[in-house]
Short mmCIF file of C-alpha atoms in Angstrom, two decimals:
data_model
loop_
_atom_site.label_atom_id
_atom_site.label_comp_id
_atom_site.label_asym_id
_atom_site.label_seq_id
_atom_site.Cartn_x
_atom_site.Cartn_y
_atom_site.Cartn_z
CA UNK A 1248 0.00 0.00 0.00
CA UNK A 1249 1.22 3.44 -0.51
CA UNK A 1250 2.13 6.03 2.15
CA UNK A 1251 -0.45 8.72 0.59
CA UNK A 1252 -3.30 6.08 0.71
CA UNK A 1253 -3.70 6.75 4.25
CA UNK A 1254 -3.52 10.60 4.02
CA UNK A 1255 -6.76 11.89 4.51
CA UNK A 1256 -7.62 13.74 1.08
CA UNK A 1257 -9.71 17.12 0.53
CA UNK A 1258 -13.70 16.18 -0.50
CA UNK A 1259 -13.46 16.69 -4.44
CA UNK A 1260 -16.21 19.26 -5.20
CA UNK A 1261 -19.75 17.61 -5.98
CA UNK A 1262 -21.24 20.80 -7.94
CA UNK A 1263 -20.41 23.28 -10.16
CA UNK A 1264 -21.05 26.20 -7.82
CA UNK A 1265 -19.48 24.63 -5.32
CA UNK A 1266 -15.94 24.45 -7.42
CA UNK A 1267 -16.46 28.71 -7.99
CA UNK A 1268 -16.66 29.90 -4.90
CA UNK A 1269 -13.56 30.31 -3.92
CA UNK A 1270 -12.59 30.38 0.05
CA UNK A 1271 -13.17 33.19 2.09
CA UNK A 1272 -10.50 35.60 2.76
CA UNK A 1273 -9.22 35.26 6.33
CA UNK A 1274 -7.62 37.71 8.57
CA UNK A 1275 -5.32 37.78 11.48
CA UNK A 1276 -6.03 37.27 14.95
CA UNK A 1277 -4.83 40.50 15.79
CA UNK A 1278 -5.75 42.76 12.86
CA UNK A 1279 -9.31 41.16 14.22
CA UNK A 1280 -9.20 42.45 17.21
CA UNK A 1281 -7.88 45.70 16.21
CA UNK A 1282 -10.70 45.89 14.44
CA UNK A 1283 -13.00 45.67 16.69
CA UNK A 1284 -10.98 47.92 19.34
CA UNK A 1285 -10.97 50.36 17.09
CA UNK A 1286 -14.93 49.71 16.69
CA UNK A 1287 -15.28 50.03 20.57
CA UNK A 1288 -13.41 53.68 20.56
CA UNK A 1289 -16.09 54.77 17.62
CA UNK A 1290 -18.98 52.25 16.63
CA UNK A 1291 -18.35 51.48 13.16
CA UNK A 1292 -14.98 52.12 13.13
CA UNK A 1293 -13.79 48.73 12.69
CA UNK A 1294 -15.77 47.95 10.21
CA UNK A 1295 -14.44 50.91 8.46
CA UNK A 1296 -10.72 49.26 8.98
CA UNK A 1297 -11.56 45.84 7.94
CA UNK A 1298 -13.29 46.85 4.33
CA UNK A 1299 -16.92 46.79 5.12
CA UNK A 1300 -17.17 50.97 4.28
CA UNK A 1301 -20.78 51.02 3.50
CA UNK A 1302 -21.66 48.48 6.52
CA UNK A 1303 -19.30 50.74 8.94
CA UNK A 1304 -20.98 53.94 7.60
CA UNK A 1305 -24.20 52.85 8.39
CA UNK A 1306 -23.12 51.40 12.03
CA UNK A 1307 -21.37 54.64 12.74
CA UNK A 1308 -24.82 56.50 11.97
CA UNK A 1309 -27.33 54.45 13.54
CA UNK A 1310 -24.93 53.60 17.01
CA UNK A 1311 -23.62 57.14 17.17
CA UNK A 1312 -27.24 58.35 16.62
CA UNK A 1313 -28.68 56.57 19.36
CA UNK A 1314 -25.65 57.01 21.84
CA UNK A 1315 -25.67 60.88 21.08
CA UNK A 1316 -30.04 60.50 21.37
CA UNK A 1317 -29.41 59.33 24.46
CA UNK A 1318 -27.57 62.29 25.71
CA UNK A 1319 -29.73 64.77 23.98
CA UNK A 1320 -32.96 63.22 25.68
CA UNK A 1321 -31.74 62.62 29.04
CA UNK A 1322 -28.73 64.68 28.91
CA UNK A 1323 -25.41 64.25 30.79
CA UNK A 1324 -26.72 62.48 34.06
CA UNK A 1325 -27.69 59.82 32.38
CA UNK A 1326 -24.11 58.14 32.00
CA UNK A 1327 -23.42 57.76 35.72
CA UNK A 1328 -21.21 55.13 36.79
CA UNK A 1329 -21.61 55.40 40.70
CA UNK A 1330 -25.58 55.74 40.39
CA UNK A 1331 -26.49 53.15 37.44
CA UNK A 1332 -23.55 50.87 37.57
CA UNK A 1333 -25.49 47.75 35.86
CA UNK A 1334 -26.68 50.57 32.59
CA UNK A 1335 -23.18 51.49 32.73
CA UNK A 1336 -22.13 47.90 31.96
CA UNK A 1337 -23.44 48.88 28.99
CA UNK A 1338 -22.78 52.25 27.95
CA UNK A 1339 -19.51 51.02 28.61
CA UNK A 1340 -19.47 49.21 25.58
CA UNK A 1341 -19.13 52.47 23.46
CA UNK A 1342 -15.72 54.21 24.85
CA UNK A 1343 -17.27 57.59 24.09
CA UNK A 1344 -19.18 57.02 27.58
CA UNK A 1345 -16.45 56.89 29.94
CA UNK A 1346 -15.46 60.19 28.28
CA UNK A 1347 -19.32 61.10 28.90
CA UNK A 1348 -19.07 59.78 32.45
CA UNK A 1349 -15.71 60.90 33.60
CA UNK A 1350 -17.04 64.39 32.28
CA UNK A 1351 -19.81 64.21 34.54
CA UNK A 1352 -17.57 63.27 37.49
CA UNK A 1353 -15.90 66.35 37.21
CA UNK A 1354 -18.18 68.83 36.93
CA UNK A 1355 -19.72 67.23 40.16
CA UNK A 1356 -16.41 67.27 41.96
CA UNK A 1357 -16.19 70.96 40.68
CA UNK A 1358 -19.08 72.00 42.57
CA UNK A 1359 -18.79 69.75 45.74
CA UNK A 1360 -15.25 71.30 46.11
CA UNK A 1361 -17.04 74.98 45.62
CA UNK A 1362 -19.96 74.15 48.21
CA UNK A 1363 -18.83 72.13 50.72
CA UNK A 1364 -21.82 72.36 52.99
CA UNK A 1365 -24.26 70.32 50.45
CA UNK A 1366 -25.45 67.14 51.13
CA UNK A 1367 -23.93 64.50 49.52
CA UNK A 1368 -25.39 61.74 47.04
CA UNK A 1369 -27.04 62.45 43.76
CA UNK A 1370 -27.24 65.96 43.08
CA UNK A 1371 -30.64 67.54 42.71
CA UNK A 1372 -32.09 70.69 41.10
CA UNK A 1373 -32.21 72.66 44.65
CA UNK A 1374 -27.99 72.14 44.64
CA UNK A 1375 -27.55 74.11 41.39
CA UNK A 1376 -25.86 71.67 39.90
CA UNK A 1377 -23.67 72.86 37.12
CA UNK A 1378 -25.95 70.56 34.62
CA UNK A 1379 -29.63 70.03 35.16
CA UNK A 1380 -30.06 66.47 36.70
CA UNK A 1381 -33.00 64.61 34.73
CA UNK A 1382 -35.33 62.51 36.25
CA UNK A 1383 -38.39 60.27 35.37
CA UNK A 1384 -38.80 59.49 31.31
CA UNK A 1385 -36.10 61.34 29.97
CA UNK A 1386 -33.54 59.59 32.56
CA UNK A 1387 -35.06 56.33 31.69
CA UNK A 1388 -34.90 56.83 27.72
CA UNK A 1389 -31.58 58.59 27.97
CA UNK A 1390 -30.13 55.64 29.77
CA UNK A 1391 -32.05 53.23 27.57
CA UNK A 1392 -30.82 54.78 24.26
CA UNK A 1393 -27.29 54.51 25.57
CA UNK A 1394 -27.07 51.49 26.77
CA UNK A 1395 -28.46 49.71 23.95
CA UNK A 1396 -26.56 51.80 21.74
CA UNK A 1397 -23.98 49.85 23.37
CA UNK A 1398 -25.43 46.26 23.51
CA UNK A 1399 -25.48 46.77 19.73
CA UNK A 1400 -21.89 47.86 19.41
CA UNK A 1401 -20.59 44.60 21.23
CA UNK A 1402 -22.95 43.02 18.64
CA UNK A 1403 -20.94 44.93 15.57
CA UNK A 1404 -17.38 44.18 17.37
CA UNK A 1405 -18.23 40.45 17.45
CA UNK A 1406 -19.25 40.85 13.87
CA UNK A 1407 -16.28 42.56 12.61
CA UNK A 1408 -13.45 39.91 14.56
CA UNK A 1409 -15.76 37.40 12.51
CA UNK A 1410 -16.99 38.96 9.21
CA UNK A 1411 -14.48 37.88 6.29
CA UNK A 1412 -12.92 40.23 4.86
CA UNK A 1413 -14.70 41.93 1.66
CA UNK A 1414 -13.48 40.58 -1.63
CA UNK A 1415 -14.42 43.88 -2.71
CA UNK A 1416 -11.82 47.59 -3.13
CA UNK A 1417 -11.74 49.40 0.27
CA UNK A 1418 -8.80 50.18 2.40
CA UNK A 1419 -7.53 46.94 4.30
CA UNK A 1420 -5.70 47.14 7.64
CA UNK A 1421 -2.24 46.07 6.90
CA UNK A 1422 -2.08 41.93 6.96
CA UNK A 1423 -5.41 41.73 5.75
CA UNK A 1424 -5.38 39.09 2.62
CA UNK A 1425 -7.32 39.92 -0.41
CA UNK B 725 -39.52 80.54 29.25
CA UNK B 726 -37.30 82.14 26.96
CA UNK B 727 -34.16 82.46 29.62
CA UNK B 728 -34.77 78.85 29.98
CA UNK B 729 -34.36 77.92 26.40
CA UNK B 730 -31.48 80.03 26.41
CA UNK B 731 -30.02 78.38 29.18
CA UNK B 732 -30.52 74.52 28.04
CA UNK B 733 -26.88 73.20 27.37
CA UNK B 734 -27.70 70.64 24.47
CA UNK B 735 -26.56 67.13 25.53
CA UNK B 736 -25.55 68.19 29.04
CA UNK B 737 -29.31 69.43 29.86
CA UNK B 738 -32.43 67.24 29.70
CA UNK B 739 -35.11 67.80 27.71
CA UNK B 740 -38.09 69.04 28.81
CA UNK B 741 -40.34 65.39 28.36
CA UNK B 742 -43.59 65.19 29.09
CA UNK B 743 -46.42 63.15 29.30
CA UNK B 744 -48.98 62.03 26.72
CA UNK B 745 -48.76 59.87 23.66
CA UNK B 746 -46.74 62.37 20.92
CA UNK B 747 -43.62 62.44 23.09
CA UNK B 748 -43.96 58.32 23.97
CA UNK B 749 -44.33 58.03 19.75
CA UNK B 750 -41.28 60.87 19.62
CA UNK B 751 -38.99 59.07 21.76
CA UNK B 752 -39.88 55.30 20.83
CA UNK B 753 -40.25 55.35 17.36
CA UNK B 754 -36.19 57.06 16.67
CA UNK B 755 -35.12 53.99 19.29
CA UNK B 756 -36.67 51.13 17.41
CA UNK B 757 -35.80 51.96 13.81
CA UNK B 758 -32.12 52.34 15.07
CA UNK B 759 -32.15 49.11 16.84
CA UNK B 760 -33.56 47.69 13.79
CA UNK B 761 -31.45 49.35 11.30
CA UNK B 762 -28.24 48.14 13.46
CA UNK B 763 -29.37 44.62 14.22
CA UNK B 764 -30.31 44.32 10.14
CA UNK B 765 -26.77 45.91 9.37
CA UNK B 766 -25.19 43.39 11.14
CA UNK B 767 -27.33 40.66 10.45
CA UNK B 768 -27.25 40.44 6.61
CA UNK B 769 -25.10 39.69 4.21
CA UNK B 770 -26.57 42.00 1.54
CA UNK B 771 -26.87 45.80 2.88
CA UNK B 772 -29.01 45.91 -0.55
CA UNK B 773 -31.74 44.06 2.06
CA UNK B 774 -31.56 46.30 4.88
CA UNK B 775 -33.95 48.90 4.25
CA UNK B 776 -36.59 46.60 3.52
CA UNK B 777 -35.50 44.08 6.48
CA UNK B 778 -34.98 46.87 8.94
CA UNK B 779 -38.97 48.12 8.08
CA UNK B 780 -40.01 45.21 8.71
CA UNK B 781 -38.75 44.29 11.93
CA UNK B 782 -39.78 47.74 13.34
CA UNK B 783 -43.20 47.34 12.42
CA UNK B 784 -42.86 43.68 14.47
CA UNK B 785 -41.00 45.72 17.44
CA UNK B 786 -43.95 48.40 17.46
CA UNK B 787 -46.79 45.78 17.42
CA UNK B 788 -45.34 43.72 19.67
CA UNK B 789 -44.52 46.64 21.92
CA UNK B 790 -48.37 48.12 21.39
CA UNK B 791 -49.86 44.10 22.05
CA UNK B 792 -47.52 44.10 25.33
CA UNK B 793 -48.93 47.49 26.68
CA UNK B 794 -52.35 47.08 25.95
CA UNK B 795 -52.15 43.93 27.76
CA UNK B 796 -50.10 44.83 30.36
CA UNK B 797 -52.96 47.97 31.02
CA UNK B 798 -55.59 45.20 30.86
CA UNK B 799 -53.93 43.77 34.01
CA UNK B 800 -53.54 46.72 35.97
CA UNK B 801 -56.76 47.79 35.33
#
């Protein structure tokens, strides 16, 4: 018997459509997860990185539309990691939010450090805060906007580490096989 | 009401939301077509199917949404 009987040998192709397609092309571990780094700092991002320009276009609209909703409705009180810690869990998943938060955290320590005597906790409209706190439905949407604008990003970063990479023009990160 | 326009810091300040059914319809309706049109962008292969796709999963969201509340007001009531 011959040595190469035993190797196991590729399935020959049973169809004609199945002998055209050719292989996906594959990219590296790390140019994968670059990718999707890069589509944590802006949603989007890494789709922009990896090829997919129309897909990351329309991820960086819808995402940053509903993050930036988010703000607009319930405005900057609404990204508070001491207060909300399980919604921050997921605004978390857009980096723009611990800009958002750590934002917020300063302007509080601002005017706790310029009036000392007020009571401590979450600051309400009769502190003169140096941002109007929201409460009620425009908290609630403002936090549910963000947050699910970044449930959805994890959802495009897991895409982008496993999308192929387009046989299509577009800029390629470097290492990226056509 | 003027020097409080004036003085609302966009995206730092709240807005003003209140009750009735135009600002529930202005503040749902912007949240479930983006949810839609991001899950369908992600979802499909084609982005030539996402319009369509996207449409018709937030008609599905907004029923189902409407079917839960009215009978989640049937309950309480």
């Amino acid at each position: 018997m011959p040595p190469d009987a035993l190797a196991p040998t590729a399935p020959a192709p049973s169809g004609p459509a199945e002998r055209r397609a050719p292989a996906p092309p594959r990219r590296g571990v790390v140019i994968s997860v670059a990718a999707a780094a890069a589509g944590w700092v802006l949603p989007g991002l890494g789709h922009l990185l990896a090829g997919h320009v129309a897909r990351g276009l329309l991820l960086a609209t819808t995402l940053g539309s509903l993050w930036l909703g988010g703000l607009l409705i319930g405005g900057l009180s609404v990204v508070d990691r001491q207060a909300d810690p399980a919604w921050f869990l997921g605004q978390a998943l857009i980096a723009p939010s611990l800009v958002a938060d750590r934002y917020r955290a300063r302007l509080v320590a601002q005017h706790r450090a310029a009036h000392p005597d007020a009571p401590g906790g979450r600051l309400v409209p009769a502190d003169t805060p140096p941002f109007e706190p929201s409460f009620g439905r425009a908290r609630e949407l403002g936090t549910l906007y963000t947050s699910l604008a970044g449930l959805l990003n994890l959802l495009a970063m897991l895409d982008v580490v496993y999308r192929p990479a387009p046989r299509t023009d577009g800029f390629r990160l470097p290492g990226a096989t056509p | 009401m003027t020097a409080g326009l004036l003085a609302h810091q966009l995206f730092i300040d709240p807005l003003p939301v209140g009750p009735g059914l135009a600002w529930t319809l202005a503040l749902f309706l912007p949240l479930v077509a983006g949810v839609a049109v991001a899950y369908k962008t992600i979802k499909l292969t084609n982005l030539a199917h996402v319009p369509g796709q996207a449409l018709r999963l937030f008609i599905q969201i907004t029923l189902f949404m409407a079917a839960a509340a009215f009978l989640l007001a049937g309950f309480a009531r």
